[in-house]
mmCIF file of C-alpha atoms in Angstrom:
data_model
loop_
_atom_site.group_PDB
_atom_site.id
_atom_site.type_symbol
_atom_site.label_atom_id
_atom_site.label_comp_id
_atom_site.label_asym_id
_atom_site.label_seq_id
_atom_site.Cartn_x
_atom_site.Cartn_y
_atom_site.Cartn_z
ATOM 1 C CA MET R 1 6.468 100.311 10.694
ATOM 2 C CA LEU R 2 3.087 98.718 11.370
ATOM 3 C CA ARG R 3 3.307 99.823 14.998
ATOM 4 C CA ALA R 4 4.308 103.326 13.887
ATOM 5 C CA LEU R 5 1.190 103.347 11.686
ATOM 6 C CA GLU R 6 -0.964 102.372 14.676
ATOM 7 C CA LEU R 7 0.525 105.324 16.573
ATOM 8 C CA ALA R 8 -0.193 107.618 13.633
ATOM 9 C CA LYS R 9 -3.828 106.459 13.850
ATOM 10 C CA LYS R 10 -3.848 107.414 17.526
ATOM 11 C CA ALA R 11 -2.697 110.936 16.587
ATOM 12 C CA TYR R 12 -5.362 111.019 13.857
ATOM 13 C CA GLU R 13 -8.117 110.168 16.321
ATOM 14 C CA LEU R 14 -6.932 113.009 18.553
ATOM 15 C CA GLY R 15 -7.107 115.492 15.670
ATOM 16 C CA GLU R 16 -3.335 115.787 15.362
ATOM 17 C CA VAL R 17 -1.351 115.511 12.124
ATOM 18 C CA PRO R 18 -1.083 111.693 12.013
ATOM 19 C CA VAL R 19 2.556 110.744 12.359
ATOM 20 C CA GLY R 20 3.853 107.871 14.484
ATOM 21 C CA ALA R 21 7.358 106.732 15.400
ATOM 22 C CA VAL R 22 9.043 103.851 17.193
ATOM 23 C CA ILE R 23 12.657 103.328 18.219
ATOM 24 C CA VAL R 24 14.053 99.831 17.911
ATOM 25 C CA LYS R 25 17.129 98.330 19.548
ATOM 26 C CA ASN R 26 18.255 94.755 18.939
ATOM 27 C CA GLY R 27 14.980 93.973 17.203
ATOM 28 C CA GLU R 28 12.812 95.253 20.043
ATOM 29 C CA ILE R 29 10.732 98.402 20.317
ATOM 30 C CA ILE R 30 12.152 100.424 23.220
ATOM 31 C CA ALA R 31 10.155 103.635 22.751
ATOM 32 C CA GLU R 32 7.151 105.004 20.912
ATOM 33 C CA GLY R 33 5.718 108.399 20.111
ATOM 34 C CA TYR R 34 3.125 110.167 18.038
ATOM 35 C CA ASN R 35 2.579 113.744 17.100
ATOM 36 C CA ARG R 36 0.653 115.608 19.787
ATOM 37 C CA ARG R 37 1.708 119.160 19.291
ATOM 38 C CA GLN R 38 -1.801 120.579 19.687
ATOM 39 C CA ALA R 39 -2.496 118.570 22.867
ATOM 40 C CA THR R 40 0.756 119.446 24.610
ATOM 41 C CA ASN R 41 1.261 122.912 23.105
ATOM 42 C CA ARG R 42 4.917 121.964 22.795
ATOM 43 C CA ALA R 43 6.604 122.853 19.514
ATOM 44 C CA LEU R 44 8.796 119.845 20.250
ATOM 45 C CA SER R 45 5.991 117.273 20.357
ATOM 46 C CA HIS R 46 6.596 115.695 16.971
ATOM 47 C CA ALA R 47 6.396 111.883 16.954
ATOM 48 C CA GLU R 48 10.161 111.437 16.591
ATOM 49 C CA ILE R 49 11.018 113.745 19.508
ATOM 50 C CA GLU R 50 8.442 112.069 21.742
ATOM 51 C CA ALA R 51 10.022 108.693 20.919
ATOM 52 C CA ILE R 52 13.592 109.960 21.380
ATOM 53 C CA GLU R 53 12.746 111.410 24.795
ATOM 54 C CA LYS R 54 11.234 108.113 25.879
ATOM 55 C CA ALA R 55 14.222 106.163 24.560
ATOM 56 C CA ASN R 56 16.531 108.468 26.544
ATOM 57 C CA GLU R 57 14.448 107.766 29.650
ATOM 58 C CA VAL R 58 14.384 103.991 29.110
ATOM 59 C CA THR R 59 18.096 103.659 28.383
ATOM 60 C CA GLY R 60 19.209 106.378 30.835
ATOM 61 C CA ASP R 61 21.512 107.641 28.128
ATOM 62 C CA TRP R 62 21.224 110.534 25.691
ATOM 63 C CA ARG R 63 23.247 108.550 23.174
ATOM 64 C CA LEU R 64 21.061 106.175 21.184
ATOM 65 C CA ASP R 65 23.845 104.500 19.187
ATOM 66 C CA GLY R 66 22.786 101.210 17.662
ATOM 67 C CA THR R 67 19.105 102.091 17.455
ATOM 68 C CA SER R 68 16.781 102.577 14.490
ATOM 69 C CA ILE R 69 13.854 104.950 14.259
ATOM 70 C CA TYR R 70 10.799 103.988 12.206
ATOM 71 C CA VAL R 71 8.556 106.928 11.381
ATOM 72 C CA THR R 72 5.553 107.196 9.087
ATOM 73 C CA LEU R 73 6.572 110.568 7.583
ATOM 74 C CA GLU R 74 10.003 111.798 6.553
ATOM 75 C CA PRO R 75 11.389 113.812 9.497
ATOM 76 C CA CYS R 76 11.513 117.631 9.384
ATOM 77 C CA LEU R 77 14.581 119.800 10.022
ATOM 78 C CA MET R 78 14.140 119.753 13.808
ATOM 79 C CA CYS R 79 13.627 115.995 13.963
ATOM 80 C CA ALA R 80 16.473 115.276 11.537
ATOM 81 C CA GLY R 81 18.638 117.357 13.881
ATOM 82 C CA ALA R 82 17.368 115.510 16.955
ATOM 83 C CA ILE R 83 18.026 112.142 15.279
ATOM 84 C CA SER R 84 21.554 113.244 14.484
ATOM 85 C CA ALA R 85 22.096 114.770 17.970
ATOM 86 C CA SER R 86 20.943 111.581 19.672
ATOM 87 C CA ARG R 87 23.179 109.417 17.473
ATOM 88 C CA ILE R 88 20.454 107.153 16.130
ATOM 89 C CA GLY R 89 22.101 104.921 13.526
ATOM 90 C CA GLU R 90 19.244 104.199 11.127
ATOM 91 C CA VAL R 91 16.146 106.018 9.865
ATOM 92 C CA VAL R 92 13.324 104.109 8.187
ATOM 93 C CA PHE R 93 10.505 106.350 7.017
ATOM 94 C CA GLY R 94 7.214 105.886 5.169
ATOM 95 C CA ALA R 95 5.937 108.854 3.194
ATOM 96 C CA TYR R 96 8.354 111.317 1.607
ATOM 97 C CA ASP R 97 7.896 114.970 2.569
ATOM 98 C CA ILE R 98 9.064 116.789 -0.531
ATOM 99 C CA ASP R 99 8.691 120.248 1.002
ATOM 100 C CA ARG R 100 9.791 119.694 4.550
ATOM 101 C CA GLY R 101 11.652 116.387 4.720
ATOM 102 C CA PHE R 102 15.273 116.712 5.789
ATOM 103 C CA ILE R 103 16.376 113.086 5.460
ATOM 104 C CA SER R 104 16.546 112.922 1.684
ATOM 105 C CA SER R 105 13.956 115.248 0.097
ATOM 106 C CA ARG R 106 15.001 118.818 0.921
ATOM 107 C CA ALA R 107 18.486 117.805 2.026
ATOM 108 C CA ASP R 108 20.548 114.705 2.734
ATOM 109 C CA ILE R 109 20.744 114.304 6.514
ATOM 110 C CA ASN R 110 24.255 112.857 6.305
ATOM 111 C CA LYS R 111 25.624 115.754 4.295
ATOM 112 C CA LEU R 112 23.821 118.193 6.554
ATOM 113 C CA GLY R 113 24.852 116.710 9.886
ATOM 114 C CA ASN R 114 28.172 115.159 8.872
ATOM 115 C CA THR R 115 26.788 111.803 10.000
ATOM 116 C CA ASP R 116 26.707 108.262 8.664
ATOM 117 C CA ILE R 117 23.089 107.305 9.235
ATOM 118 C CA THR R 118 21.566 104.460 7.215
ATOM 119 C CA VAL R 119 18.376 105.624 5.493
ATOM 120 C CA PHE R 120 15.449 103.726 4.006
ATOM 121 C CA GLY R 121 12.632 105.864 2.582
ATOM 122 C CA GLY R 122 9.244 104.948 1.141
ATOM 123 C CA ILE R 123 8.620 101.924 3.387
ATOM 124 C CA LYS R 124 4.862 101.191 3.485
ATOM 125 C CA GLU R 125 4.632 104.556 1.779
ATOM 126 C CA ASP R 126 1.053 104.127 0.533
ATOM 127 C CA ARG R 127 -0.435 103.453 3.943
ATOM 128 C CA CYS R 128 1.643 106.144 5.649
ATOM 129 C CA LYS R 129 0.598 108.678 3.023
ATOM 130 C CA GLU R 130 -3.049 107.581 2.992
ATOM 131 C CA ILE R 131 -3.686 108.504 6.625
ATOM 132 C CA LEU R 132 -2.015 111.908 6.130
ATOM 133 C CA ASP R 133 -4.068 112.574 2.994
ATOM 134 C CA MET R 134 -7.233 111.614 4.868
ATOM 135 C CA PHE R 135 -6.364 114.025 7.677
ATOM 136 C CA PHE R 136 -5.721 116.989 5.390
ATOM 137 C CA GLU R 137 -8.749 116.163 3.227
ATOM 138 C CA ASN R 138 -10.993 116.272 6.314
ATOM 139 C CA LYS R 139 -9.386 119.515 7.430
ATOM 140 C CA ARG R 140 -10.066 121.172 4.100
ATOM 141 C CA ARG R 141 -13.708 120.127 4.243
ATOM 142 C CA LYS R 142 -14.278 121.760 7.633
ATOM 143 C CA MET S 1 22.691 138.240 26.356
ATOM 144 C CA LEU S 2 24.153 138.949 29.791
ATOM 145 C CA ARG S 3 21.474 136.749 31.375
ATOM 146 C CA ALA S 4 22.211 134.008 28.796
ATOM 147 C CA LEU S 5 25.874 134.249 29.836
ATOM 148 C CA GLU S 6 24.916 133.800 33.486
ATOM 149 C CA LEU S 7 22.995 130.662 32.504
ATOM 150 C CA ALA S 8 26.013 129.401 30.573
ATOM 151 C CA LYS S 9 28.041 129.828 33.774
ATOM 152 C CA LYS S 10 25.461 127.712 35.600
ATOM 153 C CA ALA S 11 25.974 124.943 33.035
ATOM 154 C CA TYR S 12 29.750 125.358 33.383
ATOM 155 C CA GLU S 13 29.582 124.881 37.141
ATOM 156 C CA LEU S 14 27.616 121.683 36.619
ATOM 157 C CA GLY S 15 30.257 120.311 34.255
ATOM 158 C CA GLU S 16 28.073 120.754 31.162
ATOM 159 C CA VAL S 17 29.134 122.392 27.906
ATOM 160 C CA PRO S 18 28.435 126.015 28.923
ATOM 161 C CA VAL S 19 25.648 127.344 26.744
ATOM 162 C CA GLY S 20 22.769 129.505 27.966
ATOM 163 C CA ALA S 21 19.640 130.810 26.278
ATOM 164 C CA VAL S 22 16.755 133.152 27.032
ATOM 165 C CA ILE S 23 13.562 133.860 25.118
ATOM 166 C CA VAL S 24 12.335 137.449 25.069
ATOM 167 C CA LYS S 25 8.888 138.770 24.226
ATOM 168 C CA ASN S 26 8.048 142.494 24.230
ATOM 169 C CA GLY S 27 11.355 143.266 25.926
ATOM 170 C CA GLU S 28 10.841 140.795 28.764
ATOM 171 C CA ILE S 29 12.482 137.431 29.411
ATOM 172 C CA ILE S 30 9.722 134.807 29.368
ATOM 173 C CA ALA S 31 11.868 131.657 29.498
ATOM 174 C CA GLU S 32 15.412 130.534 30.212
ATOM 175 C CA GLY S 33 17.471 127.429 29.665
ATOM 176 C CA TYR S 34 20.971 126.074 29.815
ATOM 177 C CA ASN S 35 22.594 122.976 28.473
ATOM 178 C CA ARG S 36 22.150 120.045 30.830
ATOM 179 C CA ARG S 37 22.400 117.058 28.571
ATOM 180 C CA GLN S 38 24.602 115.083 30.942
ATOM 181 C CA ALA S 39 22.389 115.764 33.967
ATOM 182 C CA THR S 40 19.119 114.870 32.272
ATOM 183 C CA ASN S 41 20.452 112.235 29.865
ATOM 184 C CA ARG S 42 18.158 113.782 27.272
ATOM 185 C CA ALA S 43 19.613 114.323 23.828
ATOM 186 C CA LEU S 44 17.170 117.214 23.626
ATOM 187 C CA SER S 45 18.500 119.133 26.641
ATOM 188 C CA HIS S 46 20.377 121.836 24.758
ATOM 189 C CA ALA S 47 19.917 125.345 26.172
ATOM 190 C CA GLU S 48 17.675 126.464 23.308
ATOM 191 C CA ILE S 49 15.307 123.486 23.608
ATOM 192 C CA GLU S 50 15.052 123.893 27.376
ATOM 193 C CA ALA S 51 14.118 127.553 26.846
ATOM 194 C CA ILE S 52 11.648 126.776 24.039
ATOM 195 C CA GLU S 53 9.895 124.158 26.178
ATOM 196 C CA LYS S 54 9.563 126.623 29.034
ATOM 197 C CA ALA S 55 8.293 129.346 26.695
ATOM 198 C CA ASN S 56 5.667 126.897 25.358
ATOM 199 C CA GLU S 57 4.616 126.186 28.947
ATOM 200 C CA VAL S 58 4.461 129.850 29.953
ATOM 201 C CA THR S 59 2.526 130.988 26.889
ATOM 202 C CA GLY S 60 0.419 127.830 26.572
ATOM 203 C CA ASP S 61 1.142 127.913 22.848
ATOM 204 C CA TRP S 62 3.586 125.994 20.674
ATOM 205 C CA ARG S 63 3.818 129.025 18.384
ATOM 206 C CA LEU S 64 6.343 131.541 19.642
ATOM 207 C CA ASP S 65 5.759 134.212 16.974
ATOM 208 C CA GLY S 66 7.043 137.627 17.974
ATOM 209 C CA THR S 67 9.735 136.291 20.301
ATOM 210 C CA SER S 68 13.530 136.464 20.138
ATOM 211 C CA ILE S 69 15.979 133.859 21.383
ATOM 212 C CA TYR S 70 19.338 134.965 22.786
ATOM 213 C CA VAL S 71 21.870 132.159 22.984
ATOM 214 C CA THR S 72 25.574 132.200 23.802
ATOM 215 C CA LEU S 73 26.566 129.742 21.051
ATOM 216 C CA GLU S 74 25.287 129.477 17.484
ATOM 217 C CA PRO S 75 22.513 126.837 17.485
ATOM 218 C CA CYS S 76 23.118 123.341 16.058
ATOM 219 C CA LEU S 77 20.988 121.599 13.420
ATOM 220 C CA MET S 78 18.457 120.299 15.965
ATOM 221 C CA CYS S 79 18.081 123.664 17.688
ATOM 222 C CA ALA S 80 17.915 125.575 14.406
ATOM 223 C CA GLY S 81 15.108 123.189 13.466
ATOM 224 C CA ALA S 82 13.349 123.694 16.809
ATOM 225 C CA ILE S 83 13.630 127.488 16.473
ATOM 226 C CA SER S 84 12.109 127.277 13.026
ATOM 227 C CA ALA S 85 9.401 124.776 14.132
ATOM 228 C CA SER S 86 8.385 126.996 17.041
ATOM 229 C CA ARG S 87 8.221 130.097 14.828
ATOM 230 C CA ILE S 88 10.630 132.233 16.830
ATOM 231 C CA GLY S 89 11.150 135.422 14.844
ATOM 232 C CA GLU S 90 14.679 136.460 15.822
ATOM 233 C CA VAL S 91 17.913 134.701 16.782
ATOM 234 C CA VAL S 92 20.705 136.593 18.542
ATOM 235 C CA PHE S 93 23.764 134.462 19.214
ATOM 236 C CA GLY S 94 27.194 135.013 20.717
ATOM 237 C CA ALA S 95 29.965 132.703 19.558
ATOM 238 C CA TYR S 96 29.957 131.324 16.019
ATOM 239 C CA ASP S 97 30.126 127.540 15.688
ATOM 240 C CA ILE S 98 31.965 127.081 12.413
ATOM 241 C CA ASP S 99 31.610 123.276 12.445
ATOM 242 C CA ARG S 100 28.167 122.783 13.861
ATOM 243 C CA GLY S 101 26.293 126.086 13.674
ATOM 244 C CA PHE S 102 23.220 126.006 11.487
ATOM 245 C CA ILE S 103 22.170 129.642 11.695
ATOM 246 C CA SER S 104 24.827 131.091 9.433
ATOM 247 C CA SER S 105 28.062 129.067 9.660
ATOM 248 C CA ARG S 106 27.331 125.643 8.172
ATOM 249 C CA ALA S 107 24.090 126.749 6.566
ATOM 250 C CA ASP S 108 21.730 129.714 6.476
ATOM 251 C CA ILE S 109 18.722 128.840 8.652
ATOM 252 C CA ASN S 110 16.367 130.825 6.401
ATOM 253 C CA LYS S 111 17.431 129.012 3.249
ATOM 254 C CA LEU S 112 17.300 125.697 5.090
ATOM 255 C CA GLY S 113 13.931 126.120 6.748
ATOM 256 C CA ASN S 114 12.284 128.442 4.220
ATOM 257 C CA THR S 115 11.816 130.954 7.011
ATOM 258 C CA ASP S 116 12.297 134.680 7.482
ATOM 259 C CA ILE S 117 14.076 134.807 10.829
ATOM 260 C CA THR S 118 16.114 137.903 11.734
ATOM 261 C CA VAL S 119 19.644 136.895 12.728
ATOM 262 C CA PHE S 120 22.362 138.691 14.678
ATOM 263 C CA GLY S 121 25.593 136.745 15.217
ATOM 264 C CA GLY S 122 28.718 137.549 17.203
ATOM 265 C CA ILE S 123 26.977 139.511 19.982
ATOM 266 C CA LYS S 124 29.234 139.564 23.074
ATOM 267 C CA GLU S 125 31.194 136.985 21.136
ATOM 268 C CA ASP S 126 34.379 137.241 23.214
ATOM 269 C CA ARG S 127 32.696 136.484 26.527
ATOM 270 C CA CYS S 128 30.501 133.734 25.069
ATOM 271 C CA LYS S 129 33.535 132.108 23.488
ATOM 272 C CA GLU S 130 35.759 132.566 26.534
ATOM 273 C CA ILE S 131 33.612 130.387 28.799
ATOM 274 C CA LEU S 132 33.443 127.656 26.136
ATOM 275 C CA ASP S 133 37.212 127.768 25.625
ATOM 276 C CA MET S 134 37.732 127.534 29.399
ATOM 277 C CA PHE S 135 35.474 124.483 29.562
ATOM 278 C CA PHE S 136 37.220 122.590 26.767
ATOM 279 C CA GLU S 137 40.676 123.622 28.042
ATOM 280 C CA ASN S 138 39.852 122.148 31.459
ATOM 281 C CA LYS S 139 38.492 119.014 29.843
ATOM 282 C CA ARG S 140 41.683 118.480 27.856
ATOM 283 C CA ARG S 141 43.781 118.864 31.023
ATOM 284 C CA LYS S 142 41.908 116.132 32.868
#
């Protein structure tokens, strides 16, 4: 999660909503991503999707069974769907997204997707939330 | 929808689950896609996502307001999320996917994503379903 936070900082410095994600297999990080939707102009460029695409590249397989994704913010509907479609087995997220989080806040990903994904929410929540709050605070001031 | 069906045929010929999609703006097709998850080894390579990525490229914008997506099969959770994240205004789909469709079958996309997307389901349903049935029939025989 510390690495995911570093990636969120990278997004922050680029003026993007600061969210970072890493995918771990057998205790090792195999892929990383951070939100860069403004830079790429891709609706898909959320941190989780960036990481999933890289993990698919690295493993040469669209199935990511046996991997975990660590992400600083609770995934949205699209990312929850992508996690389920790519068969990631575990989701560890930092800050809860009460309005748009589709892992446990707005809906339970496992009920939604008929999956059996292990979920841990609120991990290093304060630090994950702090960088998001900072970003939106600065945005309001401008 | 006829062009989406042609794209589904392309996927079929490549041994992929035959689903095709086009994105339309002001009556013109601006992007196309078909399922090629096996070929690309990307979990993301559903027809809808391929089309959304191309539409983002063509328009240079991640926001696809004012566009419609035509797709031969009801979008899954991931694609419903991507449609909502990219702000597509209208979804027209062919075959219903009772088990995995997240536009109207398993869930109502607008309730799920807090959106106001216009939905038309069952358009050219027979032909969209026929090519899928053919694909899975052949697969079972092998």
